[in-house]
Every structure is written in C-alpha cells, then in structure tokens.
Short mmCIF file of C-alpha atoms in Angstrom, two decimals:
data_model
loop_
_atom_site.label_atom_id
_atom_site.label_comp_id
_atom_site.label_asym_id
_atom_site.label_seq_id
_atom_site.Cartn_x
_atom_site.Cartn_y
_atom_site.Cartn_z
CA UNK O 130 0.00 0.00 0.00
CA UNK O 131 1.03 3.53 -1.04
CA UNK O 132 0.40 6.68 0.68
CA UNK O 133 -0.07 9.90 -1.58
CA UNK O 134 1.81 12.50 -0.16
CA UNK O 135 3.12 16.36 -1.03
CA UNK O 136 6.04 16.31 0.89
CA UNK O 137 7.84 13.54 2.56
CA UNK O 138 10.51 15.10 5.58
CA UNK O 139 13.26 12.69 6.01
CA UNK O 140 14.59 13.16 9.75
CA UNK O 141 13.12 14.88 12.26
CA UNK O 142 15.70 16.92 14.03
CA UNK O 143 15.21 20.72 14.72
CA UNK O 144 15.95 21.84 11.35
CA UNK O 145 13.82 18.76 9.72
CA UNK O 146 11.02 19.44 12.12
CA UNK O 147 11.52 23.36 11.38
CA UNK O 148 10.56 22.34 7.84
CA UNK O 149 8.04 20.23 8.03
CA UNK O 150 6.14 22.66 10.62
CA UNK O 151 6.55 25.91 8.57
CA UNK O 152 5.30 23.86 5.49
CA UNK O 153 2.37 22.18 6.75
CA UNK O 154 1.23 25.72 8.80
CA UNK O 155 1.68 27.99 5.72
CA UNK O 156 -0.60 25.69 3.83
CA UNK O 157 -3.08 25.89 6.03
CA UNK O 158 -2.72 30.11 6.40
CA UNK O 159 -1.30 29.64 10.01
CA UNK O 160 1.37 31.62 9.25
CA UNK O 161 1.57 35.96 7.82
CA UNK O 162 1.26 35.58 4.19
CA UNK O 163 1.10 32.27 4.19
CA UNK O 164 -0.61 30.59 0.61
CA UNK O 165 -4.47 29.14 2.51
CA UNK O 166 -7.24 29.53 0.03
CA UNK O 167 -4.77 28.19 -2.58
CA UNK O 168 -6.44 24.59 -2.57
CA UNK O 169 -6.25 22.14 -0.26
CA UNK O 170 -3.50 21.97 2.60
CA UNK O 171 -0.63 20.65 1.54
CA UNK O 172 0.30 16.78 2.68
CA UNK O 173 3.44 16.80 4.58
CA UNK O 174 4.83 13.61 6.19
CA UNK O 175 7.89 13.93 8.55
CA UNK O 176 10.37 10.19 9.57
CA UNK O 177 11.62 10.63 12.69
CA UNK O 178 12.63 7.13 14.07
CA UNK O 179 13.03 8.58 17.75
CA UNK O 180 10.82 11.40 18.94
CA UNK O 181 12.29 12.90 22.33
CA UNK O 182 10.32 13.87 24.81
CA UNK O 183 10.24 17.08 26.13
CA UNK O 184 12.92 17.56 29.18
CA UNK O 185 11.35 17.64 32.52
CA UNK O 186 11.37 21.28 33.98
CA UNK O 187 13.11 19.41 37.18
CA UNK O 188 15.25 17.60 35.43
CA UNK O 189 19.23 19.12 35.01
CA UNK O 190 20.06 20.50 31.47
CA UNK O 191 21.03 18.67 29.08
CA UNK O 192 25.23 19.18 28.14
CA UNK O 193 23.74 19.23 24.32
CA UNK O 194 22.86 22.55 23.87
CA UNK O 195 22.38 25.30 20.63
CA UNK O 196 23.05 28.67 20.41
CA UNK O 197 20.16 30.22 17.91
CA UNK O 198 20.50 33.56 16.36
CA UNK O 199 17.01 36.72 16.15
CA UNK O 200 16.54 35.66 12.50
CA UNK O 201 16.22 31.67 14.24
CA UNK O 202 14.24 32.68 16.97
CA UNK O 203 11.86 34.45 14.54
CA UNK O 204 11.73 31.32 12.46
CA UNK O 205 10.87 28.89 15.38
CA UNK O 206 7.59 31.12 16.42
CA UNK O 207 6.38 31.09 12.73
CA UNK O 208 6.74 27.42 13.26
CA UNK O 209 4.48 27.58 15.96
CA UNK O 210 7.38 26.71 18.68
CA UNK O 211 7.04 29.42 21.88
CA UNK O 212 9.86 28.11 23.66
CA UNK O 213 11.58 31.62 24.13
CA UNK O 214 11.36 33.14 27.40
CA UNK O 215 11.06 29.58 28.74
CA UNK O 216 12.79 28.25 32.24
CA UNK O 217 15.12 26.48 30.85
CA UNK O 218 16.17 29.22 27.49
CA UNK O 219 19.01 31.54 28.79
CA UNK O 220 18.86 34.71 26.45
CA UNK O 221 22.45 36.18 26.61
CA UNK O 222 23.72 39.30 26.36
CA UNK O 223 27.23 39.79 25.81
CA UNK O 224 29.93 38.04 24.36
CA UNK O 225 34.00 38.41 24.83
CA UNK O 226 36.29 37.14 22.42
CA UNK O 227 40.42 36.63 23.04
CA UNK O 228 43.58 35.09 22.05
CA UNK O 229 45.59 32.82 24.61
CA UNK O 230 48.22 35.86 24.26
CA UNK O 231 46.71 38.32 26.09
CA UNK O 232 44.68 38.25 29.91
CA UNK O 233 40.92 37.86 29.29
CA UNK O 234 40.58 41.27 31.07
CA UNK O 235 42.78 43.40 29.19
CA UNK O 236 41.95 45.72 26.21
CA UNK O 237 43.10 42.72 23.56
CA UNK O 238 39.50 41.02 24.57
CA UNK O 239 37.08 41.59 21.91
CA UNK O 240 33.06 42.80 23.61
CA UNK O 241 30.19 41.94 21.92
CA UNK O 242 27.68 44.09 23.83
CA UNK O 243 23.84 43.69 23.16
CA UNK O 244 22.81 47.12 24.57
CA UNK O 245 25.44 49.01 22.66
CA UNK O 246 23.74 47.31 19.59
CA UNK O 247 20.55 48.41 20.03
CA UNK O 248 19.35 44.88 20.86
CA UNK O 249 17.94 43.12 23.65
CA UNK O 250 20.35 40.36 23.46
CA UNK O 251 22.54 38.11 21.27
CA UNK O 252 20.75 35.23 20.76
CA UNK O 253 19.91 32.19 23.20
CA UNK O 254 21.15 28.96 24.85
CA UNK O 255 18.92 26.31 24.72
CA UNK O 256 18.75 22.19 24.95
CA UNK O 257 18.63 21.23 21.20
CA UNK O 258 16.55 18.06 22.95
CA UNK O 259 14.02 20.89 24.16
CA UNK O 260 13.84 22.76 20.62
CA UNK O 261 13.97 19.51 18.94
CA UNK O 262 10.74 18.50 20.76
CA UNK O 263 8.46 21.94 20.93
CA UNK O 264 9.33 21.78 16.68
CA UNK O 265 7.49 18.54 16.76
CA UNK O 266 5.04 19.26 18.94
CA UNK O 267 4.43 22.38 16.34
CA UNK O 268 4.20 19.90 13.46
CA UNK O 269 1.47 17.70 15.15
CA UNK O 270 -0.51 20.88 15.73
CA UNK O 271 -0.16 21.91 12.28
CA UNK O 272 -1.98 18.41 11.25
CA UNK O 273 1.36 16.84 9.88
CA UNK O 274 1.55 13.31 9.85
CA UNK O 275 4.69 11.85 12.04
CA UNK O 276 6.11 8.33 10.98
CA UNK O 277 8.45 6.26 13.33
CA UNK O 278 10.15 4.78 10.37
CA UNK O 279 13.34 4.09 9.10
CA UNK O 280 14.27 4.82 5.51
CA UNK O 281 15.07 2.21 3.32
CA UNK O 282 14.98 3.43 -0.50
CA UNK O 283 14.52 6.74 -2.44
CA UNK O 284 13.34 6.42 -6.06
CA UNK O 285 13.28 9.70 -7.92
CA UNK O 286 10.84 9.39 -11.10
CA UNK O 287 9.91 11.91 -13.69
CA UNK O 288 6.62 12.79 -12.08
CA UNK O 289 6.98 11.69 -8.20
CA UNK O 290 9.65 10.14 -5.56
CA UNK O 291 9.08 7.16 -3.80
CA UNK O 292 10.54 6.37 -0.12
CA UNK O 293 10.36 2.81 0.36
CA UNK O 294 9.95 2.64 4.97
CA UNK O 295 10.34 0.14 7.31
CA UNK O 296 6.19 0.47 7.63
CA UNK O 297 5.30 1.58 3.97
CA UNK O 298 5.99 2.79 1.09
CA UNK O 299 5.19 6.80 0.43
CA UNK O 300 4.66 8.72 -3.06
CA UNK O 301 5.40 12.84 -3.12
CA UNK O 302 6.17 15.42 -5.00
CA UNK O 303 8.95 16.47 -2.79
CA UNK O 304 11.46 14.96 -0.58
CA UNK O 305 13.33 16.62 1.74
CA UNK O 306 16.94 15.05 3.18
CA UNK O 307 17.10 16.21 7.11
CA UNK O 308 18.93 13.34 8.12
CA UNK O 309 22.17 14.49 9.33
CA UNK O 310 25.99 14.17 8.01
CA UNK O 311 25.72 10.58 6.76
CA UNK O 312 22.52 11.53 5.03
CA UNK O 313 20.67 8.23 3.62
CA UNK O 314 18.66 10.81 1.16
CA UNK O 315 21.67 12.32 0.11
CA UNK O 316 23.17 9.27 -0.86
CA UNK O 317 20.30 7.34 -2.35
CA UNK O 318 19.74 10.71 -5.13
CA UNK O 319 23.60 10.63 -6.05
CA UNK O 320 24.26 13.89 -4.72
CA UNK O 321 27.98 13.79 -3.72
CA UNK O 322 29.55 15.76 -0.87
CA UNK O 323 33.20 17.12 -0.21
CA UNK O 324 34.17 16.33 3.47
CA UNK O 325 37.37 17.92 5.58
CA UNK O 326 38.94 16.77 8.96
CA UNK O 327 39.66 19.36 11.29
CA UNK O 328 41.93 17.05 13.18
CA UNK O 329 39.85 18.26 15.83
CA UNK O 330 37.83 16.61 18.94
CA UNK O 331 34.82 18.74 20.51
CA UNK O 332 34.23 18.29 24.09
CA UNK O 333 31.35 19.14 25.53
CA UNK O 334 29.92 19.55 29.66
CA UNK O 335 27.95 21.17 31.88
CA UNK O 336 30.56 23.03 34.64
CA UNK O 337 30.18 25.23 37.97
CA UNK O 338 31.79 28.09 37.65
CA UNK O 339 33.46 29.98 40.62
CA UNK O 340 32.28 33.22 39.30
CA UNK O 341 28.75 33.91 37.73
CA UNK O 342 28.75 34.20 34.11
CA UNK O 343 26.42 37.34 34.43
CA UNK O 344 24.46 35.98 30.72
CA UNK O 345 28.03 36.47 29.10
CA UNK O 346 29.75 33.80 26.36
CA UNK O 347 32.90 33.46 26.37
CA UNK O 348 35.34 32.15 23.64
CA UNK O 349 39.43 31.91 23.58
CA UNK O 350 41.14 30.93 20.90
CA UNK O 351 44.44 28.72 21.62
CA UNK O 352 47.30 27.22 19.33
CA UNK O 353 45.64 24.24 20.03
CA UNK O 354 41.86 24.48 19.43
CA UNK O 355 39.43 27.22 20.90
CA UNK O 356 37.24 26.72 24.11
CA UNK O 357 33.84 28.52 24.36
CA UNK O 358 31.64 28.91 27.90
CA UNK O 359 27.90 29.28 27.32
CA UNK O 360 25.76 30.25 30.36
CA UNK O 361 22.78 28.46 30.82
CA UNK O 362 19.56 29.15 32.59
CA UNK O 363 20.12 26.92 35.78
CA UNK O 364 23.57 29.41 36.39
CA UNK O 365 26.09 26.55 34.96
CA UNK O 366 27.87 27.28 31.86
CA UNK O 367 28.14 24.54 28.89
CA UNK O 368 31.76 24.38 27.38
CA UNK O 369 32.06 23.30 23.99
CA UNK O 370 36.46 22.48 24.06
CA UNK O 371 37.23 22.08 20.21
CA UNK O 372 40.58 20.88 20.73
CA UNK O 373 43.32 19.10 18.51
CA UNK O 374 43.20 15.29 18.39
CA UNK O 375 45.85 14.21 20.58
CA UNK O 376 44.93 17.20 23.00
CA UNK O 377 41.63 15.81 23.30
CA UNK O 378 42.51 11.89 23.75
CA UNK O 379 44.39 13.25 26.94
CA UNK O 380 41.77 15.23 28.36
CA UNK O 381 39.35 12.63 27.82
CA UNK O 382 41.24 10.21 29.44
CA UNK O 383 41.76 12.78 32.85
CA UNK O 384 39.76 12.67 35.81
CA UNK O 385 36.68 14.96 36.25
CA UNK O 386 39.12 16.86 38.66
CA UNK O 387 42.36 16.67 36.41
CA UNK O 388 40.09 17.90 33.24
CA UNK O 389 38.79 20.59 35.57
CA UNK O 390 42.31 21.58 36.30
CA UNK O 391 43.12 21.62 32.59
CA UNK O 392 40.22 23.89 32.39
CA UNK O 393 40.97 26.39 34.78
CA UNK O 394 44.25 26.44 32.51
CA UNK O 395 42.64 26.71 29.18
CA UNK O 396 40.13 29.68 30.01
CA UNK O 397 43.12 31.58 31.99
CA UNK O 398 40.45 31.90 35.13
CA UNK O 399 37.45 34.01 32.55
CA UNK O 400 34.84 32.48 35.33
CA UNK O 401 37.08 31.64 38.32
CA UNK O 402 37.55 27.75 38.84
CA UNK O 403 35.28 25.19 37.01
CA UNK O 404 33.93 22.18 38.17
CA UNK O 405 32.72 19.54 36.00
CA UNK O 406 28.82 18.54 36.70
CA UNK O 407 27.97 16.12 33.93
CA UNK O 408 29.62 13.56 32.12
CA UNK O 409 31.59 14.74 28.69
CA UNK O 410 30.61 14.22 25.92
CA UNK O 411 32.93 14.15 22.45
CA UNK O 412 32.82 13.86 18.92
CA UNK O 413 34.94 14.59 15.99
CA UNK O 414 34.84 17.83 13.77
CA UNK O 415 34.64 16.91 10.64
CA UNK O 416 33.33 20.05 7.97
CA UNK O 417 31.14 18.86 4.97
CA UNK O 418 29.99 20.43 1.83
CA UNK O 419 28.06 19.09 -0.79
CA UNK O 420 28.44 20.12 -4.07
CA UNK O 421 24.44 20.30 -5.26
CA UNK O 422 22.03 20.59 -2.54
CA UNK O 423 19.25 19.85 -4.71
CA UNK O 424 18.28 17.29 -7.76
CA UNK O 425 14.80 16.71 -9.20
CA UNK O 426 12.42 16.31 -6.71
CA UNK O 427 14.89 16.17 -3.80
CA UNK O 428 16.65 19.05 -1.47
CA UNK O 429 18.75 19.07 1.16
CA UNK O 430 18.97 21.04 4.18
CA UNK O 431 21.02 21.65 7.42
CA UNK O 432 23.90 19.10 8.10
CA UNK O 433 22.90 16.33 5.30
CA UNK O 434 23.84 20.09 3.03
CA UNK O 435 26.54 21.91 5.04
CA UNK O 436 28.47 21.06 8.37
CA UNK O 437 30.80 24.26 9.24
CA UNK O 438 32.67 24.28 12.46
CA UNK O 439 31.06 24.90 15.86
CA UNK O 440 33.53 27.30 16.98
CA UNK O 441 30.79 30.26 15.88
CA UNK O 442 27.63 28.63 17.22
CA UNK O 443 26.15 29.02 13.54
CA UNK O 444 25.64 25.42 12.70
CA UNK O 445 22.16 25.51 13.85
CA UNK O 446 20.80 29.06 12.41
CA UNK O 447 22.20 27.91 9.12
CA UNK O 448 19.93 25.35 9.09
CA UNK O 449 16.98 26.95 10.03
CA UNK O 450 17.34 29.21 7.28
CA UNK O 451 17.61 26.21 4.84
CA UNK O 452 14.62 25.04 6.51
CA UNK O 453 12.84 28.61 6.31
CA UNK O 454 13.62 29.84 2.62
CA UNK O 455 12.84 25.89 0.97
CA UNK O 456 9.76 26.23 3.25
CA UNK O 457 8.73 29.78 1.83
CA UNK O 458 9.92 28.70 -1.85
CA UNK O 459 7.53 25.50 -1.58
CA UNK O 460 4.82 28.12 -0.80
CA UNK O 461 5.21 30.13 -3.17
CA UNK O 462 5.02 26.97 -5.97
CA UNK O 463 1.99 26.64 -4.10
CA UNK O 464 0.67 29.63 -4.76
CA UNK O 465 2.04 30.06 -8.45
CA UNK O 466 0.42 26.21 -8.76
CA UNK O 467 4.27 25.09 -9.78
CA UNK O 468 5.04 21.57 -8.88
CA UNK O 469 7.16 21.98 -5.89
CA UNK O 470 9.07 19.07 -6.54
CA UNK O 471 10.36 20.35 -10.12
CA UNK O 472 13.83 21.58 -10.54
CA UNK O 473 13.67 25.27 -11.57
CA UNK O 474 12.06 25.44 -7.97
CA UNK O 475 14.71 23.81 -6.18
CA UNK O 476 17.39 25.37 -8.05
CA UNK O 477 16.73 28.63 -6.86
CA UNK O 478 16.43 27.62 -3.03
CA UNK O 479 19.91 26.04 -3.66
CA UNK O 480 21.31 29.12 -5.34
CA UNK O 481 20.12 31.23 -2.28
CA UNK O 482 21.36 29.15 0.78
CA UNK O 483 24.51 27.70 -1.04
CA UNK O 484 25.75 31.27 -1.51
CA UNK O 485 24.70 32.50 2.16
CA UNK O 486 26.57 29.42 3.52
CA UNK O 487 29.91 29.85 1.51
CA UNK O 488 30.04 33.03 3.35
CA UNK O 489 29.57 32.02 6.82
CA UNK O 490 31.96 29.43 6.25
CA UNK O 491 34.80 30.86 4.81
CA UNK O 492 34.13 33.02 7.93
CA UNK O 493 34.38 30.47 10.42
CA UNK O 494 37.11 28.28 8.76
CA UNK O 495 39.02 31.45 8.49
CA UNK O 496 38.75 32.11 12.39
CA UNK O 497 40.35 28.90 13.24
CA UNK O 498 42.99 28.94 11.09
CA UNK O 499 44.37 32.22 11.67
CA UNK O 500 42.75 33.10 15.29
CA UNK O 501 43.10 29.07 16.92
CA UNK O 502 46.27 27.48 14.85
CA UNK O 503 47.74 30.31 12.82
CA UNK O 504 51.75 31.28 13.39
CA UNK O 505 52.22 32.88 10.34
CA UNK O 506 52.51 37.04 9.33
CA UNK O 507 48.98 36.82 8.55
CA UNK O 508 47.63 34.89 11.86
CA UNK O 509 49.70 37.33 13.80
CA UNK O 510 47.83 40.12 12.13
CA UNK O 511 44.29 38.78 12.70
CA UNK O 512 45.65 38.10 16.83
CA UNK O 513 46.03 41.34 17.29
CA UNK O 514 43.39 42.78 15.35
CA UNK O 515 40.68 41.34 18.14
CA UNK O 516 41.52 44.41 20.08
CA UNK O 517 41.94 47.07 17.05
CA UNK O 518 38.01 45.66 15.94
CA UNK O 519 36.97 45.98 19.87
CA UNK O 520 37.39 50.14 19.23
CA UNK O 521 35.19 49.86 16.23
CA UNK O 522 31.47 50.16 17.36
CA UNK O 523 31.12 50.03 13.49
CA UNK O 524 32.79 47.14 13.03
CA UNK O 525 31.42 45.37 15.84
CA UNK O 526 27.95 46.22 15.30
CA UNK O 527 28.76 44.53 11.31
CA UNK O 528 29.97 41.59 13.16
CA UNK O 529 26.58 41.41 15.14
CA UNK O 530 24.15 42.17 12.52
CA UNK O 531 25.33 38.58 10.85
CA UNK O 532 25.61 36.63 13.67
CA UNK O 533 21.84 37.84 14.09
CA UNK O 534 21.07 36.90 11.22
CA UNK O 535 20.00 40.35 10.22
CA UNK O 536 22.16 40.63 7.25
CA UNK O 537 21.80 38.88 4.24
CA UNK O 538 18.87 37.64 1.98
CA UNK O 539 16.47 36.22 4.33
CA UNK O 540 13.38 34.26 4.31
CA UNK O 541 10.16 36.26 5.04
CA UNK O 542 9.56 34.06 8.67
CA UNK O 543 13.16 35.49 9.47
CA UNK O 544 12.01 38.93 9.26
#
C-alpha cells in the first residue's frame, strides 16, 4: 500500500522538524502571508525514528545545547514553537572574544555588547533536545503526519519520488533530506559531498563556575583548538572544548578533577575555577559540503547540506534558514500552482542558501585557522586585530548584525 503525499521530511531533528512545521502551517494560512485559500493543505509527512520527549522542567540541562541567532528565533515562532522566554532558554547578552596571548581582562578582549547594539540580546542557549521536541510538537498541531520509520529506499521518477519505509511505502512530489551528516537521502539521489577533517575533537559539559557568568559567552582561541563557555539558565555554563586530536585523547582520558584543572588552565580563570557537573561528551569535527544541494524532486537542508565548524555557534541558524527559505519557496510553488518538486524550484532555493553558507563558512574556517592554529605574518595580524576591531562600534555592530542573522537575503519568517 502507497500513501499519496506532497512532501515527505526525512529526519526529524530541529531543522527537519523546522521544515516540516513551517510547510504544513503555511498551507493551512497559520502563518503571515502564508498561501491558505490556494487549494487544499498541503500533505506533509515527517520520519523521525526517535521522537524525544520534552525535558522535565526538574530535570538538570542537558550538556547538548544550541546557540540560535534573532533571524532563528523568529523562524521557530512562525513554526508555531514558543519556547523563548522559557525556564530552561538563557537569552544572553554579551559576548567576549580573546587570544591565549593576552589576559581575558585586558583591552586585547574583543566585547560583543547587546545594549550598545541596540538589541535586547545576542541570541539564546537552549537544549537542542528541548527545541527539537516543541518543533514537533508544532508539526502535530499543524496536522502533519509523524512516521516512526526508518528509511530504506529513495526512487526519484519523472513525475513523483518514492521512499520505500520500514512500515510503507510513500509517493510525493517532494522529498526533503534532514537526516544528518551521513545523510541516507543524500546518498540514495547521487548527490555527492566534499568532506574535511579538522583534526579536531569537541568536548562538551555542563561546569560550575566559581564566578557567575552574568548571561556572558565566552570564547578563547588557543594554538591548540578554541574553548567557548555558554551560560545556561540553571547558572552553569556549557563548554564546547574544540581541541586538537591528541589534546583531546588526553583530556578525555583525565579525571573529572584533572580535566577541571586543565580547564581552569585553558580559560586563563574568565569564570574563576570550574567544576565539572555532567559527564563529557565528544565527537569529531569533521566540515562537509556538498556540491548540489538539490536534484529533481529532492533538497537538502542543514547538516545532510553543510556542516561548518562549531567554533561560531552558527551550525544551527544555518539550518533553520535552509529550513525557512525551501519552506517559503515550496509556498510560493503553491501559490504560483508550480510543482514543488520540479527543478527550476529547487534550483533557486539552492542558489540562495549555497551562496549565504559559503560566506559564513569561509568566515568560520578562516577564524580557526588564523585566530586558533595560525603562526604565520597573517595569523599574527588577525591576533592582534581582536583588540583594534573591539574600538570599532562600526565594526562590531557589522559583526553582530550577521551573527543575528539580520544581514543577508532572508526568508520572510526570518524577518
């Protein structure tokens, strides 16, 4: 038996769910300009094998956390996901940057400060379990169907694609690939993707901090990775420790008080002495590109398109706009009665978010290897240009319009 769908969402992850959500509820004239009256709602199916369930408000925070940018936050509420403002979303306000070469309270510290912006904040911290789950939650309200089934073929033919599940077999116009790095979609439509090592191991925990982190981030870059602190609602601060291989082997192998030791070390003292108060948590950094993000009747967004490095916190946001502008382009087919699966549609949502992403990473990839591992003419340029852009309120303010997501072409729900 075949189900006849519009749009099948493979993985249902924030960005996947972000999709799904914004499609289904702009069909339906749920969201500002949205395409209702148009013909019928469109029929959006979303495979998520493992739905997570909300975190429980007395429950600690999860170490797996997301930083999401204004233009994000925007997108999530035209989703239908209110989770700003909630217990457990710590909205943060400033943000100091520095080089292991100088004291992180000298003038060579880089400020990011909201209120000298003109903005209420820089973005929030939040449990990627809890934003994972209210996107869902936004999706079943918006009359989406959710399947908890694994993908075992995609078929692309001329007029429809057909993904072959663990329960049944579905038939749409549209498939979207949400399914991480290793995407199955990506794979099964022969689009190819370039991947790079960073030589790099992330570490990530939940620590106590001897000093309050007063809703500040903090990030130092070091010859041998860069460390960030994130404060979180409960007081703690998550660290996300992007260190070098062989670095990272040894501190996982420490003690929770030896690491802590190493961590006092590596942040110079930013927050006073750290304790460790959950387990760590590692993977490697790998970055991934793929050359088309799109093929007839098949897109891809968020990781199974792009994977930059987490040292700027963008990884999410830039999939949220992928999720936003195919979601607004899908629309507008809709409206225009195009087939929203054909490729002169797709094309141009790849030509917009492929271009937007090249940016931001040649940004980020830039950062770490001038700012974390650079020892050339050049890297010692960009070291001590942290504090010559820290007199710039110009500059700065540049700096924090993108990170906002307020630069940029950007989908209407990000406005």
């Amino acid at each position: 038996m075949t189900t006849e769908l519009d749009v099948v969402v493979v993985g249902g992850g924030p960005v996947g769910a972000c999709a799904a959500a914004l499609i289904a509820r702009g069909s339906t004239g749920l969201i500002a300009r949205g395409s209702a009256g148009r013909g019928a709602p469109l029929r959006v199916a979303l495979l998520e094998q493992r739905r997570p369930k909300a975190p429980d408000p007395e429950a600690p925070l999860d170490p797996r956390v997301v930083a999401i940018s204004r233009a994000s936050e925007r997108i999530v509420m035209n989703a239908g996901a209110h989770i700003v403002g909630g217990p457990r979303v710590m909205a943060y306000e400033t943000m100091k940057v520095w080089h292991e070469k100088v004291a992180p309270d000298s003038s060579g510290v880089l400020v990011f400060d909201a209120a000298r912006a003109g903005e209420p904040n820089l973005g929030y911290i939040l449990e990627a379990r809890l934003l994972q789950a209210a996107l869902l939650d936004a999706f079943d309200e918006a009359g989406g169907q959710l399947i908890a089934a694994e993908v075992r073929s995609v078929q692309v033919e001329p007029e429809r694609v057909r993904v072959e599940t663990t329960l049944q077999t579905l038939s749409a116009r549209l498939v979207i690939g949400a399914d991480g790095a290793g995407s199955f979609v990506r794979n099964a439509v022969g689009l190819t993707a370039d991947i790079r090592n960073y030589g790099q191991t992330a570490i990530v925990a939940t620590v106590a901090t001897g000093r309050p982190h007063s809703r500040t981030a903090w990030q130092r870059f070091m010859r041998q990775g860069t460390l960030a602190f994130l404060p979180l609602a409960d007081g703690h601060s998550s660290i996300v420790w992007s260190a070098d291989n062989e670095l990272a082997e040894s501190l996982l192998g420490l003690s929770a008080e030896d690491f802590a030791e190493e961590l006092n070390r590596a942040s110079a003292l930013a927050l006073g002495t750290t304790r460790l108060v959950s387990d760590r948590i590692s993977f490697p950094l790998r970055g991934l590109a793929a050359q088309r993000y799109v093929t007839q009747r098949c897109a891809l967004i968020g990781d199974a398109a792009h994977v930059v490095h987490p040292l700027a916190g963008q990884g999410m946001n830039l999939g949220l706009l992928d999720a936003a502008a195919l979601a607004q382009l899908v629309l507008e087919s809709r409206e225009e009665r195009e087939d929203p699966g054909a490729l002169r549609v797709l094309r141009r949502y790849e030509r917009w978010r492929k271009s937007e992403v090249a940016i931001m990473r040649t940004a980020i990839d830039g950062f770490d290897r001038l700012l974390a591992h650079g020892t050339g003419p050049f890297a010692r340029i960009a070291q001590r240009g942290l504090g010559l852009v820290n007199r710039s309120d110009e500059i700065k303010r540049l700096f924090i319009g993108r990170a906002l997501g307020r630069t940029g072409e950007l989908p209407r729900t990000a406005l």
